[in-house]
């Protein structure tokens, strides 16, 4: 799982969709991505449009919001919004179309008055919707949900370069080089037929091999005499990959989104880290440890990577995370489980929970 951030260009007519543009900007920021839009001076002349083209060049995805207005037209008769759209298409930037479902209900100041403008708007809608991701909306909240689902789908099915932290670049370059070598290897195999040049992969750990998992205490907010106090102490445990799976299976938090009748899942990382970490703590303590501990995102990614390679999980972009084999194994484990396990070992720290009413001095 790559910790990438993407630049999202937000395009629409301006005066009639100010609130909607702000809402979409909030959605983009909430996903950890970077919104790009020209709020201060929307495209209204060729000089500004040239600058906007340079911004689109750097963007990974393009969100087009369409309601009841076609927008200010340039000399050639196209609106600047449509010119932005066409430029994004020419640069192969994935376009996500957000179309108002009931444009007839919009107030007069938010619709085209002239019949020529209405015809151009309908033609623009037809062109923009042809073969592209399109979601309908009626309210600002509906628009925010539509944009979130469309971005999740686009990231899963139309991966882009994005941005990463500087200290990740070296490893990314290595992976890209390895991927390039794989492609060359495939070409050689096709050309030569009998030639086999295999690039070695690291072996997958045995299912009974131990994995070290660090549990960090969650923070209690506003409890007892103080605020932001940890529930307890950090701890480190050992368990096998296969012993960890039932707890991982039951506590991974994920949701399903659909786009044009195509379903895909995405993992809710923060909640998963807390639920899985608390489940491990409960397993060790022998009593319920609800929302007391968490695992790191790096540990979550290791677990997901292992179970994906082992055939227990499907890759992102599938309709659900777990395979039928994984579900069957988890059911069997629940049948045989008595709530205790000798496959988990506490190797450092303790899992005592602090009393929220204890005076911290």
C-alpha positions as a printed NumPy array, in Angstrom:
array([[  0.   ,   0.   ,   0.   ],
       [  1.646,   3.173,  -1.197],
       [  1.285,   6.32 ,   0.895],
       [  0.623,   8.636,  -2.029],
       [ -1.033,  12.023,  -2.223],
       [ -2.703,  13.218,  -5.401],
       [ -3.424,  16.608,  -6.953],
       [ -7.1  ,  16.975,  -7.815],
       [ -8.177,  19.747, -10.201],
       [-11.678,  21.078,  -9.441],
       [-13.447,  22.582, -12.458],
       [-16.883,  24.159, -12.817],
       [-18.628,  27.41 , -13.553],
       [-17.842,  29.795, -10.732],
       [-20.53 ,  32.157,  -9.436],
       [-23.332,  29.573,  -9.294],
       [-21.27 ,  26.804,  -7.682],
       [-19.161,  28.528,  -5.02 ],
       [-20.582,  26.465,  -2.161],
       [-20.225,  23.238,  -4.123],
       [-16.599,  23.982,  -4.998],
       [-15.776,  24.603,  -1.331],
       [-17.47 ,  21.313,  -0.403],
       [-15.459,  19.363,  -2.966],
       [-12.293,  21.063,  -1.741],
       [-13.084,  19.825,   1.788],
       [-13.527,  16.267,   0.513],
       [-10.194,  16.328,  -1.307],
       [ -8.394,  17.662,   1.76 ],
       [-10.067,  15.062,   4.002],
       [ -8.604,  12.266,   1.845],
       [ -5.114,  13.719,   2.305],
       [ -4.907,  14.969,  -1.277],
       [ -4.266,  18.44 ,  -2.717],
       [ -7.136,  20.44 ,  -4.28 ],
       [ -6.234,  22.691,  -7.207],
       [ -8.654,  25.374,  -8.331],
       [ -8.667,  29.017,  -9.38 ],
       [-10.953,  30.567,  -6.782],
       [ -9.247,  33.95 ,  -6.77 ],
       [ -9.493,  34.518, -10.517],
       [-11.487,  31.879, -12.428],
       [-10.511,  31.418, -16.068],
       [-11.915,  34.38 , -17.965],
       [ -9.244,  35.238, -20.516],
       [ -6.58 ,  33.466, -22.553],
       [ -3.621,  34.507, -20.376],
       [ -5.218,  33.029, -17.274],
       [ -6.245,  29.951, -19.23 ],
       [ -2.625,  29.318, -20.245],
       [ -1.703,  29.354, -16.559],
       [ -4.54 ,  26.946, -15.745],
       [ -3.266,  24.557, -18.435],
       [  0.063,  24.404, -16.609],
       [ -1.805,  23.446, -13.404],
       [ -3.798,  20.719, -15.146],
       [ -0.514,  19.318, -16.49 ],
       [  0.561,  18.628, -12.9  ],
       [ -2.728,  17.139, -11.697],
       [ -3.548,  13.442, -11.269],
       [ -7.351,  13.611, -11.476],
       [ -9.86 ,  16.154, -12.797],
       [-13.245,  16.652, -11.092],
       [-15.81 ,  18.362, -13.335],
       [-18.932,  19.739, -11.601],
       [-21.848,  20.514, -13.932],
       [-25.112,  22.12 , -12.885],
       [-27.306,  24.591, -14.805],
       [-24.857,  27.026, -16.412],
       [-22.552,  26.636, -19.401],
       [-20.262,  29.457, -18.335],
       [-18.32 ,  32.376, -19.771],
       [-17.417,  31.756, -23.413],
       [-14.072,  32.359, -25.076],
       [-13.625,  33.765, -28.572],
       [-14.193,  30.384, -30.204],
       [-17.601,  29.931, -28.57 ],
       [-16.519,  27.312, -26.036],
       [-16.85 ,  28.075, -22.338],
       [-13.647,  28.206, -20.332],
       [-14.941,  25.259, -18.294],
       [-15.285,  23.163, -21.442],
       [-11.845,  24.29 , -22.619],
       [-10.368,  23.138, -19.298],
       [-12.152,  19.806, -19.703],
       [-10.934,  19.293, -23.269],
       [ -7.383,  20.123, -22.281],
       [ -7.506,  17.597, -19.407],
       [ -8.77 ,  14.935, -21.829],
       [ -5.984,  15.758, -24.309],
       [ -3.448,  15.182, -21.507],
       [ -5.065,  11.855, -20.515],
       [ -5.979,  13.099, -17.049],
       [ -8.841,  10.905, -15.695],
       [-12.04 ,  12.99 , -15.651],
       [-14.685,  12.442, -12.95 ],
       [-18.009,  14.009, -13.954],
       [-20.368,  15.228, -11.206],
       [-23.71 ,  16.039, -12.892],
       [-26.673,  17.66 , -11.145],
       [-29.617,  15.25 , -11.333],
       [-32.427,  17.819, -11.381],
       [-31.249,  20.9  , -13.232],
       [-34.864,  21.943, -13.82 ],
       [-35.223,  22.661, -10.096],
       [-32.362,  25.188, -10.068],
       [-33.182,  28.874,  -9.596],
       [-33.12 ,  31.149, -12.646],
       [-29.831,  32.8  , -11.645],
       [-28.153,  29.397, -11.726],
       [-29.302,  28.368, -15.203],
       [-28.735,  29.484, -18.783],
       [-31.226,  32.076, -20.004],
       [-30.541,  31.897, -23.739],
       [-31.528,  28.839, -25.752],
       [-28.062,  28.817, -27.367],
       [-26.442,  28.502, -23.96 ],
       [-28.794,  25.679, -22.993],
       [-27.99 ,  23.791, -26.202],
       [-24.26 ,  24.153, -25.631],
       [-24.661,  22.955, -22.056],
       [-26.56 ,  19.835, -23.167],
       [-23.953,  19.11 , -25.829],
       [-21.161,  19.56 , -23.277],
       [-22.893,  17.198, -20.831],
       [-23.29 ,  14.564, -23.547],
       [-19.622,  14.782, -24.541],
       [-18.281,  14.816, -20.976],
       [-20.444,  11.849, -19.917],
       [-19.516,   9.605, -22.829],
       [-17.469,   6.675, -21.503],
       [-16.308,   8.421, -18.335],
       [-16.877,   8.136, -14.598],
       [-20.101,   9.994, -13.889],
       [-22.017,  10.472, -10.645],
       [-25.257,  12.324, -10.034],
       [-25.991,  14.697,  -7.148],
       [-28.818,  16.903,  -5.873],
       [-27.429,  18.423,  -2.678],
       [-24.044,  19.58 ,  -1.433],
       [-23.807,  16.539,   0.854],
       [-24.734,  14.298,  -2.055],
       [-22.011,  15.91 ,  -4.138],
       [-19.414,  15.323,  -1.407],
       [-20.319,  11.634,  -1.212],
       [-20.264,  11.29 ,  -5.003],
       [-16.809,  12.877,  -5.247],
       [-15.412,  10.668,  -2.466],
       [-16.718,   7.487,  -4.105],
       [-15.521,   8.559,  -7.556],
       [-12.019,   9.382,  -6.286],
       [-11.772,   6.058,  -4.423],
       [-12.802,   4.23 ,  -7.588],
       [-10.433,   6.205,  -9.807],
       [ -7.472,   5.604,  -7.498],
       [ -8.207,   1.868,  -7.489],
       [ -8.764,   1.498, -11.249],
       [ -6.796,   4.36 , -12.808],
       [ -3.579,   4.641, -10.743],
       [ -1.581,   7.838, -11.192],
       [  1.906,   9.03 , -10.27 ],
       [  0.921,  11.206,  -7.296],
       [  3.282,  12.591,  -4.679],
       [  5.24 ,  10.777,  -1.984],
       [  7.481,  11.825,   0.88 ],
       [ 11.063,  12.497,  -0.132],
       [ 12.424,   9.668,   2.004],
       [ 10.271,   7.197,   0.037],
       [ 11.568,   8.14 ,  -3.393],
       [ 14.541,   5.777,  -3.431],
       [ 12.438,   2.705,  -2.703],
       [  9.814,   3.77 ,  -5.238],
       [ 12.455,   4.194,  -7.904],
       [ 13.742,   0.716,  -7.099],
       [ 10.264,  -0.746,  -7.457],
       [  9.72 ,   1.068, -10.735],
       [ 13.046,  -0.271, -12.01 ],
       [ 12.061,  -3.785, -10.94 ],
       [  8.721,  -3.421, -12.712],
       [ 10.515,  -2.268, -15.842],
       [ 12.777,  -5.314, -15.665],
       [  9.744,  -7.564, -15.322],
       [  8.262,  -6.117, -18.503],
       [ 11.522,  -6.605, -20.379],
       [ 11.684, -10.163, -19.062],
       [  8.207, -10.869, -20.392],
       [  9.182,  -9.488, -23.809],
       [ 12.262, -11.725, -23.943],
       [ 10.158, -14.768, -23.061],
       [  7.723, -13.985, -25.85 ],
       [ 10.525, -13.452, -28.383],
       [ 12.746, -16.408, -27.468],
       [ 10.131, -18.837, -26.208],
       [ 12.384, -21.205, -24.268],
       [ 14.459, -18.507, -22.575],
       [ 13.733, -18.231, -18.853],
       [ 15.196, -15.284, -16.934],
       [ 13.42 , -15.211, -13.595],
       [ 13.804, -12.313, -11.201],
       [ 13.908, -13.755,  -7.685],
       [ 11.211, -12.716,  -5.217],
       [ 11.678, -12.841,  -1.44 ],
       [ 10.15 , -16.021,  -0.025],
       [  6.824, -15.684,   1.745],
       [  7.269, -16.441,   5.476],
       [  5.873, -19.767,   6.647],
       [  2.413, -19.462,   8.17 ],
       [  3.762, -20.618,  11.536],
       [  6.635, -18.137,  11.529],
       [  6.482, -15.539,  14.298],
       [  5.712, -11.877,  13.654],
       [  6.516,  -9.186,  16.214],
       [  3.654,  -6.729,  16.738],
       [  3.911,  -3.522,  18.743],
       [  0.742,  -2.333,  20.517],
       [  0.477,   1.358,  21.334],
       [ -2.069,   2.568,  23.914],
       [ -4.93 ,   4.656,  22.648],
       [ -5.449,   8.096,  24.159],
       [ -8.358,   8.741,  26.493],
       [ -9.75 ,  12.216,  25.828],
       [-11.338,  14.158,  28.658],
       [-11.397,  11.279,  31.135],
       [-10.787,  11.464,  34.897],
       [ -8.715,  14.352,  36.21 ],
       [ -6.718,  14.9  ,  33.053],
       [ -7.141,  14.923,  29.325],
       [ -5.393,  13.016,  26.582],
       [ -4.154,  10.337,  28.987],
       [ -3.155,   6.955,  27.499],
       [ -5.3  ,   3.943,  28.401],
       [ -2.271,   1.984,  29.457],
       [  1.268,   1.096,  28.493],
       [  2.812,   0.03 ,  25.206],
       [  3.474,  -3.648,  24.729],
       [  5.092,  -5.945,  22.199],
       [  3.746,  -9.412,  21.375],
       [  4.737, -12.379,  19.263],
       [  2.357, -14.573,  17.359],
       [  2.365, -16.546,  14.14 ],
       [  0.977, -15.125,  10.924],
       [ -1.763, -17.745,  10.878],
       [ -2.704, -17.234,  14.549],
       [ -3.119, -13.5  ,  13.909],
       [ -5.454, -13.984,  10.96 ],
       [ -8.795, -14.666,  12.741],
       [ -8.394, -11.466,  14.786],
       [ -7.326,  -9.55 ,  11.679],
       [-10.286, -10.983,   9.726],
       [-12.865, -10.051,  12.374],
       [-11.543,  -6.546,  13.052],
       [-10.426,  -5.176,   9.683],
       [-12.722,  -2.21 ,   8.999],
       [-13.664,  -1.753,   5.344],
       [-16.498,  -0.467,   3.257],
       [-17.802,  -1.034,  -0.248],
       [-18.446,   1.682,  -2.799],
       [-20.082,   1.348,  -6.157],
       [-19.643,   3.26 ,  -9.353],
       [-21.757,   2.586, -12.432],
       [-22.782,  -0.778, -10.895],
       [-19.131,  -1.705, -10.326],
       [-18.275,  -2.468,  -6.691],
       [-14.913,  -2.111,  -4.952],
       [-13.694,  -2.126,  -1.373],
       [-11.372,   0.162,   0.528],
       [ -9.836,  -0.27 ,   3.984],
       [-10.56 ,   2.3  ,   6.695],
       [ -7.032,   2.357,   8.051],
       [ -7.274,   4.304,  11.306],
       [-10.24 ,   2.358,  12.649],
       [ -8.695,  -0.926,  11.528],
       [ -5.465,  -0.149,  13.399],
       [ -7.426,   0.502,  16.6  ],
       [ -9.767,  -2.494,  16.324],
       [ -7.036,  -4.99 ,  15.428],
       [ -4.68 ,  -3.655,  18.106],
       [ -7.405,  -3.861,  20.763],
       [ -8.265,  -7.402,  19.616],
       [ -4.624,  -8.476,  20.087],
       [ -4.614,  -6.833,  23.538],
       [ -7.828,  -8.661,  24.462],
       [ -6.308, -11.957,  23.327],
       [ -3.283, -11.396,  25.563],
       [ -5.104,  -9.979,  28.603],
       [ -7.925, -12.523,  28.643],
       [-10.473,  -9.761,  29.227],
       [-12.192,  -7.251,  26.962],
       [ -9.887,  -4.391,  25.953],
       [-12.225,  -2.24 ,  23.901],
       [-10.474,   0.523,  21.918],
       [ -7.5  ,   0.5  ,  24.296],
       [ -4.631,  -0.221,  21.893],
       [ -3.698,   0.097,  18.251],
       [ -1.21 ,  -1.277,  15.775],
       [  0.772,   0.998,  13.451],
       [ -0.21 ,   1.584,   9.84 ],
       [  3.035,  -0.091,   8.828],
       [  1.999,  -3.241,  10.703],
       [ -1.441,  -3.082,   9.086],
       [  0.192,  -2.868,   5.649],
       [  2.482,  -5.84 ,   6.457],
       [ -0.492,  -7.954,   7.499],
       [ -2.514,  -6.999,   4.421],
       [  0.47 ,  -7.693,   2.155],
       [  1.085, -11.115,   3.72 ],
       [ -2.541, -12.259,   3.578],
       [ -2.853, -10.992,   0.008],
       [  0.235, -12.95 ,  -1.083],
       [ -0.998, -15.994,   0.865],
       [ -4.3  , -15.951,  -1.028],
       [ -6.495, -14.897,   1.88 ],
       [ -7.147, -11.377,   0.558],
       [ -8.036,  -9.865,  -2.783],
       [ -6.21 ,  -6.861,  -4.158],
       [ -7.733,  -3.394,  -3.926],
       [-10.251,  -2.801,  -6.697],
       [-12.095,  -6.059,  -5.938],
       [-15.595,  -6.069,  -4.528],
       [-14.586,  -7.346,  -1.079],
       [-11.269,  -8.003,   0.674],
       [-11.422, -11.656,   1.746],
       [-11.43 , -14.764,  -0.421],
       [-13.808, -17.663,   0.169],
       [-10.881, -19.722,   1.489],
       [-10.144, -17.013,   4.071],
       [-13.778, -16.892,   5.191],
       [-13.89 , -20.673,   5.59 ],
       [-10.639, -20.715,   7.572],
       [-11.866, -17.925,   9.89 ],
       [-15.128, -19.818,  10.509],
       [-13.246, -23.013,  11.353],
       [-10.966, -21.123,  13.737],
       [-13.958, -19.605,  15.529],
       [-15.443, -23.08 ,  15.97 ],
       [-12.292, -24.375,  17.655],
       [-11.459, -21.22 ,  19.627],
       [-12.221, -21.072,  23.352],
       [-11.159, -17.435,  23.703],
       [ -7.638, -18.309,  24.802],
       [ -4.539, -19.118,  22.813],
       [ -1.048, -20.34 ,  23.616],
       [  0.154, -18.925,  20.295],
       [  0.413, -15.341,  21.58 ],
       [  3.357, -14.226,  23.722],
       [  3.946, -10.962,  25.553],
       [  7.638, -10.141,  25.111],
       [  7.771,  -6.562,  26.354],
       [  5.614,  -4.107,  28.338],
       [  2.286,  -4.85 ,  29.997],
       [ -1.386,  -4.519,  29.164],
       [ -2.694,  -3.024,  32.393],
       [ -5.33 ,  -0.322,  31.883],
       [ -5.009,   2.96 ,  33.768],
       [ -7.878,   3.953,  36.037],
       [ -9.495,   7.071,  34.482],
       [-10.319,   8.362,  37.985],
       [ -6.787,   8.032,  39.285],
       [ -5.273,  11.391,  40.182],
       [ -2.119,  11.767,  38.031],
       [  0.238,  12.927,  40.853]])
